[in-house]
mmCIF file of C-alpha atoms in Angstrom:
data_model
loop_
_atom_site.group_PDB
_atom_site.id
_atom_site.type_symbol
_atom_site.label_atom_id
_atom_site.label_comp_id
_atom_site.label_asym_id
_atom_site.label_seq_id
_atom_site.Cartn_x
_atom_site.Cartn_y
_atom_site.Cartn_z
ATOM 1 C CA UNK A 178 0.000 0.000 0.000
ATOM 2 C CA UNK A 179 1.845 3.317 -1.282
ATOM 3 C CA UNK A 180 2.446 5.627 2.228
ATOM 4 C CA UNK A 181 0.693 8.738 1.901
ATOM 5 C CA UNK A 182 2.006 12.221 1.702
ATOM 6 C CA UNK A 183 2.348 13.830 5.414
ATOM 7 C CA UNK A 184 3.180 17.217 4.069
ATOM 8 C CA UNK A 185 0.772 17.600 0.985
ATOM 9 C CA UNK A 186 2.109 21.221 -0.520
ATOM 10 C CA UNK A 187 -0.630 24.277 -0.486
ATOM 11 C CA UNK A 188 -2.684 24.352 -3.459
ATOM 12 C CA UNK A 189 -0.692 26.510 -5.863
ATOM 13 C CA UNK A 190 2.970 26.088 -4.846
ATOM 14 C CA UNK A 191 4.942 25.013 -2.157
ATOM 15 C CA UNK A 192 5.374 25.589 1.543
ATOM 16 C CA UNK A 193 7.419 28.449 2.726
ATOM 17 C CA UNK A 194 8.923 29.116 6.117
ATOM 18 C CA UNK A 195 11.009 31.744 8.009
ATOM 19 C CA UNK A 196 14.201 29.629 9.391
ATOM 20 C CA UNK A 197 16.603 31.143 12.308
ATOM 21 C CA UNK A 198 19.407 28.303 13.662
ATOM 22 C CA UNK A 199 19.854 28.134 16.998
ATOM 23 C CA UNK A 200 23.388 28.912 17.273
ATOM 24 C CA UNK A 201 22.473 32.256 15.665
ATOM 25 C CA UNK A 202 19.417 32.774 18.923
ATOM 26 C CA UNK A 203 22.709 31.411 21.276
ATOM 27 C CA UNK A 204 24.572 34.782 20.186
ATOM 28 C CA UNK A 205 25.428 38.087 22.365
ATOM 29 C CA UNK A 206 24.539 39.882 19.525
ATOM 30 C CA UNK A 207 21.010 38.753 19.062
ATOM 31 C CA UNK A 208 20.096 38.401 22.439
ATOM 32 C CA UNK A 209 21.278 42.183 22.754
ATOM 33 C CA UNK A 210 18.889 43.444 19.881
ATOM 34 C CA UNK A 211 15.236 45.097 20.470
ATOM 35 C CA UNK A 212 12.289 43.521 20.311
ATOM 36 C CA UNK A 213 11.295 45.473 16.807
ATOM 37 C CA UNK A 214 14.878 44.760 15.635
ATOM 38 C CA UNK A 215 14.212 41.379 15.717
ATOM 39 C CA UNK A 216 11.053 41.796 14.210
ATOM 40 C CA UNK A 217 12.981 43.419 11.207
ATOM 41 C CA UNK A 218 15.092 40.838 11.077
ATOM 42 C CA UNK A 219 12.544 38.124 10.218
ATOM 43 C CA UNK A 220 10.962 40.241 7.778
ATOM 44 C CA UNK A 221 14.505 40.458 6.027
ATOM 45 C CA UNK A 222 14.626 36.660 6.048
ATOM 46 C CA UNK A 223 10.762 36.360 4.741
ATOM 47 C CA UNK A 224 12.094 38.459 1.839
ATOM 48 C CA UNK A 225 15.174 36.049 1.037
ATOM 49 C CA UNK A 226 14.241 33.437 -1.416
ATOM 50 C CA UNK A 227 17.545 31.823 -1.147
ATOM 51 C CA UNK A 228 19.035 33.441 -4.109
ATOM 52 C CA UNK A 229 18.701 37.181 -3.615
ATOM 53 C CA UNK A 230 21.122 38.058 -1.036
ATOM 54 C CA UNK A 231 22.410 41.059 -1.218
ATOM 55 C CA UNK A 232 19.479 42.453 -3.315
ATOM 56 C CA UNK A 233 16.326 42.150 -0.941
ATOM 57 C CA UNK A 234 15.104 45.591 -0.660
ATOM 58 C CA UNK A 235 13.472 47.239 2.736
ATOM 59 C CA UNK A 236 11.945 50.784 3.126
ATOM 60 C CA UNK A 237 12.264 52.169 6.508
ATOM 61 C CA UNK A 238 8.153 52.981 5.578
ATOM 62 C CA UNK A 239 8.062 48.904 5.133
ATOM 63 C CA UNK A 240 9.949 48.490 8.176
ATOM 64 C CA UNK A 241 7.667 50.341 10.372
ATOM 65 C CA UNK A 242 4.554 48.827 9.075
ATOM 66 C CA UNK A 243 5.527 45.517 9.925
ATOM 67 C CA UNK A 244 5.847 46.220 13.512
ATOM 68 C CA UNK A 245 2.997 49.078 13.550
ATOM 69 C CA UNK A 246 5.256 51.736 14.315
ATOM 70 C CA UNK A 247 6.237 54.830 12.203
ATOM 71 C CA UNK A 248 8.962 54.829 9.510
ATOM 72 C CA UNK A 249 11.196 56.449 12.208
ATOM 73 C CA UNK A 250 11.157 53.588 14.481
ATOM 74 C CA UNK A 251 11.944 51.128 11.545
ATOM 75 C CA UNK A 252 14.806 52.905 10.453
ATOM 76 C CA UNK A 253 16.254 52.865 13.814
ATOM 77 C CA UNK A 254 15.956 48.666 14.080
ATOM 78 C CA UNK A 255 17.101 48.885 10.554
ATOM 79 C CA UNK A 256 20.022 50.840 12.008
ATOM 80 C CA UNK A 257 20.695 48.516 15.091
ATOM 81 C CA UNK A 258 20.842 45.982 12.763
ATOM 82 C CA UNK A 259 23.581 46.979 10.836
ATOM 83 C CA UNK A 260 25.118 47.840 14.059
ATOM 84 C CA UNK A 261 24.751 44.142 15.731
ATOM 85 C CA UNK A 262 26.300 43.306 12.245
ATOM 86 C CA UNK A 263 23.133 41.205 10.848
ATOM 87 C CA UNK A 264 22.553 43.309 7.665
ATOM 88 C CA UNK A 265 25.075 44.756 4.897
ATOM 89 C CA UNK A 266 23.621 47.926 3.392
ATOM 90 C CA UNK A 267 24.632 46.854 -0.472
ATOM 91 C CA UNK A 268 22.567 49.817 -2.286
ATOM 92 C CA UNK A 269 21.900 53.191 -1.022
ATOM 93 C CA UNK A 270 17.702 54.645 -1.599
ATOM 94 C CA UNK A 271 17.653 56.991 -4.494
ATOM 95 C CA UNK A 272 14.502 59.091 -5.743
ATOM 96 C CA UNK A 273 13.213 60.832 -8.902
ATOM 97 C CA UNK A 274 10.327 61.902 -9.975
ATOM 98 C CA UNK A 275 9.083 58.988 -11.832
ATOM 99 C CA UNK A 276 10.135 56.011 -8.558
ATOM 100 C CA UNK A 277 11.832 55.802 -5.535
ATOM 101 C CA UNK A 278 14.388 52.816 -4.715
ATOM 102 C CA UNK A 279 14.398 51.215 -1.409
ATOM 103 C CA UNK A 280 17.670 50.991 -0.006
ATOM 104 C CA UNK A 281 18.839 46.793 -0.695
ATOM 105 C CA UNK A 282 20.774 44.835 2.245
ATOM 106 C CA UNK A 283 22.639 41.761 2.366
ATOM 107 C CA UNK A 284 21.891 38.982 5.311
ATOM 108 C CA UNK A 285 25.726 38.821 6.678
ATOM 109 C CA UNK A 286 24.257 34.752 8.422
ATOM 110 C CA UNK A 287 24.129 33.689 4.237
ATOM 111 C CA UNK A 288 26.147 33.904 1.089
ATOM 112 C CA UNK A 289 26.081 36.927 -1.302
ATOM 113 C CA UNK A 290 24.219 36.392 -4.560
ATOM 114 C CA UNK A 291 24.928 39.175 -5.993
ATOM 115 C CA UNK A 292 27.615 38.443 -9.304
ATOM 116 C CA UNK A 293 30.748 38.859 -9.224
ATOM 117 C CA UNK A 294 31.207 39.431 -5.474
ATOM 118 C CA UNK A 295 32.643 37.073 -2.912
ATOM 119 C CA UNK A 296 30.278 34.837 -2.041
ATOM 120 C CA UNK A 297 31.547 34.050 1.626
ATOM 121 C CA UNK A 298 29.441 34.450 4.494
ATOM 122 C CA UNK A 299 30.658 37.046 6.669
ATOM 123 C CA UNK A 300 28.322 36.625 9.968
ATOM 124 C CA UNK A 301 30.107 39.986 11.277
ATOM 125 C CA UNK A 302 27.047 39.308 14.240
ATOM 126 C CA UNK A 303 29.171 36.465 15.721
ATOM 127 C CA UNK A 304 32.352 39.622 16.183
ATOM 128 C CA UNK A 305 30.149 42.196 18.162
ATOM 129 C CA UNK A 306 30.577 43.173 21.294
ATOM 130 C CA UNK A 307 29.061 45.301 23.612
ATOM 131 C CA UNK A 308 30.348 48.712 24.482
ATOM 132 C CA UNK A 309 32.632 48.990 27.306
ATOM 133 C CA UNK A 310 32.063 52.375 29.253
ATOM 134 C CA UNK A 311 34.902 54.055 30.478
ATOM 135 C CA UNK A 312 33.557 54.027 34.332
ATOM 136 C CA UNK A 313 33.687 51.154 36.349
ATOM 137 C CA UNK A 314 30.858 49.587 38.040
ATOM 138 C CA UNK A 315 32.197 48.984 41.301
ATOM 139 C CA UNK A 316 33.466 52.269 42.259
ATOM 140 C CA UNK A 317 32.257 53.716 45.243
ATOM 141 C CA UNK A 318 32.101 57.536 46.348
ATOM 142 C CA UNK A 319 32.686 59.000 49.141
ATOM 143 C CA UNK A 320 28.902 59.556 50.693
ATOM 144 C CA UNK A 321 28.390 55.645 50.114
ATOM 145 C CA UNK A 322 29.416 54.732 53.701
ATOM 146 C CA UNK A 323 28.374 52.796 56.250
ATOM 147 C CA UNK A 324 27.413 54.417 59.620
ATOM 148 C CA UNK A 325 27.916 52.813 63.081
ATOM 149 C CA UNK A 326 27.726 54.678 66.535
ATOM 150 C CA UNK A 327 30.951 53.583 68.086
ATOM 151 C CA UNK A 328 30.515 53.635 72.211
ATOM 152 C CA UNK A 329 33.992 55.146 73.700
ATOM 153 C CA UNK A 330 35.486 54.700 76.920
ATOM 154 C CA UNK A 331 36.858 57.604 79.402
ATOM 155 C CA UNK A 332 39.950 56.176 79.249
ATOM 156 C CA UNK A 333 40.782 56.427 75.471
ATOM 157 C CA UNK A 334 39.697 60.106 75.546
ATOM 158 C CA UNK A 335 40.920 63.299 77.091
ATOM 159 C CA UNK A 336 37.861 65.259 75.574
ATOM 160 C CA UNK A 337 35.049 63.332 75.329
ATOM 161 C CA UNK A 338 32.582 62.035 78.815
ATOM 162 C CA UNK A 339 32.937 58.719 79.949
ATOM 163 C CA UNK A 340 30.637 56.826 77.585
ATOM 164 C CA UNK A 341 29.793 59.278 75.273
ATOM 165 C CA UNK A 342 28.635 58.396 71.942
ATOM 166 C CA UNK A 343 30.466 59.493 69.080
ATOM 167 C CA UNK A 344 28.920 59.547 65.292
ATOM 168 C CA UNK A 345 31.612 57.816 63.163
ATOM 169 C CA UNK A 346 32.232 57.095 59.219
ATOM 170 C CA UNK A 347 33.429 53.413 58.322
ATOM 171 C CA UNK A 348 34.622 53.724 54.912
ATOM 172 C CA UNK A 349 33.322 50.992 52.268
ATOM 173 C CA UNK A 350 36.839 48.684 50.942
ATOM 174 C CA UNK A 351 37.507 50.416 47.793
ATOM 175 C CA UNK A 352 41.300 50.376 45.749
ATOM 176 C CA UNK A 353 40.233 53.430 44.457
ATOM 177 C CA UNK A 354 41.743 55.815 47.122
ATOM 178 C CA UNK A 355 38.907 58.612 47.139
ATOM 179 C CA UNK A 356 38.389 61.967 49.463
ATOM 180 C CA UNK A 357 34.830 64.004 49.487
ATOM 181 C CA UNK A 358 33.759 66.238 52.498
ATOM 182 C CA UNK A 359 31.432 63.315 53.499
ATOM 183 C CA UNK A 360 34.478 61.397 54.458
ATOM 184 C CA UNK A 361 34.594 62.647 58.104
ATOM 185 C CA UNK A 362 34.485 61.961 61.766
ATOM 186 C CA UNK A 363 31.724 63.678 63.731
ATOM 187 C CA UNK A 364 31.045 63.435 67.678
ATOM 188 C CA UNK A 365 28.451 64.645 69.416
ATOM 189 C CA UNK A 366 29.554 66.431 72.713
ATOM 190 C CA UNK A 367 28.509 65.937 75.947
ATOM 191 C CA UNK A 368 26.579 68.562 77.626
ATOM 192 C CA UNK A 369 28.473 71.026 79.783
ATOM 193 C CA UNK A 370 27.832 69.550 83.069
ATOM 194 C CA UNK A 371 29.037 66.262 82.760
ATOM 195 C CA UNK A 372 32.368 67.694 81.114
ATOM 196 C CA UNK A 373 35.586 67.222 83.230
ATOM 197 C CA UNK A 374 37.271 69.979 84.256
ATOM 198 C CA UNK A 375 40.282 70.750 81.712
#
């Protein structure tokens, strides 16, 4: 008995599908892009038919209706793309009177199939980084202490009461050697009667 066809193809043509590897989900670069620059992204790919790479052409109008946005806000993710290294821009826009030409980019994950070009796969996503600022995260300043109220004995002072309580700063551990007027010891006196006699 002949086995039947599981995938039976749509009535006038076959199947199509949007494809993204893992590997290329796994990255720092994709997992750093917007939600409507990912959005982009798959449009891109619902444009590549496997043999126009490097010619699929994407208004930032088109962009922006296919996340419901305005053409500002998909020429930004079009922007971040190119940034995260996903898209090659491989024709500039250009307008005249008679038509206006959408601006053509190149998926960097495939091969160019454009003639006469190198058809390598560059997948300049998988050599991004993200920006290192020139501040550190750890450092501390000077107001981000710790406060304690240290009890002191008679004996260790000349000038304070017996038992007085003195307001003092405990510095937070920091190699970063760091002064601010915050960076003090304060004491509270004790009232005039209970001062010794100097």
């Amino acid at each position: 008995m002949p086995r039947r066809n599981r995938h039976p193809k749509r009535s006038g043509g076959a199947r199509f599908w949007v494809q993204l590897e893992h590997w290329l989900l796994d990255t720092p670069a994709w997992r750093h892009l917007s939600a409507n620059a990912k959005v982009i992204y798959v449009e891109l790919k619902r444009r590549y038919n496997g043999k126009n790479n490097g010619e699929i052409s994407l208004s930032a109008r088109e962009a922006g209706d296919a996340i419901g946005a305005t053409h500002h806000t998909g020429a930004r993710a079009l922007v971040e793309l190119q940034d995260h290294g996903f898209i090659a821009v491989t024709e500039d826009s250009s307008f005249n009177r008679k038509i206006h030409v959408a601006r053509r980019y190149r998926l960097t994950e495939a091969a160019d199939d454009r003639p006469g070009v190198s058809r390598e796969a560059t997948k300049d996503f998988t050599k991004w980084q993200p920006a290192v600022t020139g501040k550190s995260k750890t450092q501390s300043h000077g107001c981000d202490t710790t406060v304690a109220w240290v009890r002191r004995d008679e004996a260790k002072t000349s000038k304070i009461a017996a038992n007085s309580i003195t307001h003092a700063t405990v510095k937070a551990n920091s190699p970063i050697s760091q002064s601010h007027p915050c960076d003090s010891i304060r004491y509270q006196p004790a009232s005039p009667s209970k001062r010794e006699a100097s």
